[in-house]
Amino acid sequence: DAKTTQPTSMDCAEGRAANLPCNHSTISGNEYVYWYRQIHSQGPQYIIHGLKNNETNEMASLIITEDRKSSTLILPHATLRDTAVYYCIALSGSARQLTFGSGTQLTVLP
Amino acid sequence: GAGVSQTPSNKVTEKGKYVELRCDPISGHTALYWYRQSLGQGPEFLIYFQGTGAADDSGLPNDRFFAVRPEGSVSTLKIQRTERGDSAVYLCASSLSGALYNEQFFGPGTRLTVL
């Protein structure tokens, strides 16, 4: 699976959009981009995934660049409960286990 | 509905002892995963079950670690001769099947402390 690179930490004001970047420059054509988050003292939680098209669900939007070398997770209206570590994972079609990096600690400020 | 549950939530043991950690997956989920998370790091994969069989145990660090899922539902992670370096949060996840697109649902974890 391709290595992903994320900033260590980010802050966001409550009610504003949180944009979390992820670089995956070595991603291959059959690798999906997955996002999970982990709120303190809880297990990780699935957010969204995509291959090459932009995706949106009730939690977030995922924007993948045309060359697929990077992506951005967007939380449109961040709340204090969105404070968590966010993990970007590149996952091939044959893989089943998730390979977590260090993630981005997002802190939503009141 | 009920999510993934793990017991105990905390386990303190002494170096050299044997421990068992239990995972109850979501009913009907055929795939089950174990991960280990050390302080300040992301979870690391240990083993994946599809049904009763271990489909991938490549993440188990050594032969002191073993996991079973005899009836295809509950799973037990067993650690023999525990070492201080085994201290971590052990996470269990389940998914509807082993298909890539099935999201994994995680339990709250078992915090293991080896003194």
PDB file of C-alpha atoms in Angstrom, chain A residues 12 14 22-23 29 36 38-39 42-45 47 52 54 65 67 71-72 80 82 86 88 94-95 100 104 107 110:
ATOM      1  CA  CYS A  12     -10.048  24.860  13.126  1.00  0.00           C
ATOM      2  CA  GLU A  14     -15.956  25.809  15.460  1.00  0.00           C
ATOM      3  CA  CYS A  22      -3.119  14.064   2.559  1.00  0.00           C
ATOM      4  CA  ASN A  23      -0.303  13.322   0.135  1.00  0.00           C
ATOM      5  CA  GLY A  29      -4.323   2.798  -9.896  1.00  0.00           C
ATOM      6  CA  TYR A  36     -10.840   7.132   9.493  1.00  0.00           C
ATOM      7  CA  GLN A  38     -10.120   8.363  16.279  1.00  0.00           C
ATOM      8  CA  ILE A  39     -11.604  10.386  19.075  1.00  0.00           C
ATOM      9  CA  GLN A  42     -12.207   5.400  21.421  1.00  0.00           C
ATOM     10  CA  GLY A  43     -11.632   3.036  18.519  1.00  0.00           C
ATOM     11  CA  PRO A  44     -11.209   4.449  15.006  1.00  0.00           C
ATOM     12  CA  GLN A  45     -14.332   5.355  13.069  1.00  0.00           C
ATOM     13  CA  ILE A  47     -15.509   8.458   7.582  1.00  0.00           C
ATOM     14  CA  LYS A  52     -10.808   8.873  -8.186  1.00  0.00           C
ATOM     15  CA  ASN A  54     -14.996  13.140  -5.350  1.00  0.00           C
ATOM     16  CA  THR A  65      -6.862  15.475  -7.296  1.00  0.00           C
ATOM     17  CA  ASP A  67      -3.533  12.845 -10.749  1.00  0.00           C
ATOM     18  CA  SER A  71      -6.603  14.379  -1.433  1.00  0.00           C
ATOM     19  CA  THR A  72      -8.441  16.592   1.029  1.00  0.00           C
ATOM     20  CA  LEU A  80     -16.059  20.469  19.084  1.00  0.00           C
ATOM     21  CA  ASP A  82     -14.888  16.590  15.583  1.00  0.00           C
ATOM     22  CA  TYR A  86      -7.687  11.810  11.360  1.00  0.00           C
ATOM     23  CA  CYS A  88      -5.624   8.949   5.617  1.00  0.00           C
ATOM     24  CA  SER A  94      -6.311  -7.015  -2.429  1.00  0.00           C
ATOM     25  CA  ALA A  95      -5.660  -5.695   1.062  1.00  0.00           C
ATOM     26  CA  PHE A 100      -2.505   3.546   9.861  1.00  0.00           C
ATOM     27  CA  THR A 104      -3.436  14.563  11.833  1.00  0.00           C
ATOM     28  CA  THR A 107      -8.432  20.437  17.288  1.00  0.00           C
ATOM     29  CA  PRO A 110     -14.621  27.259  20.419  1.00  0.00           C
TER      30      PRO A 110
END
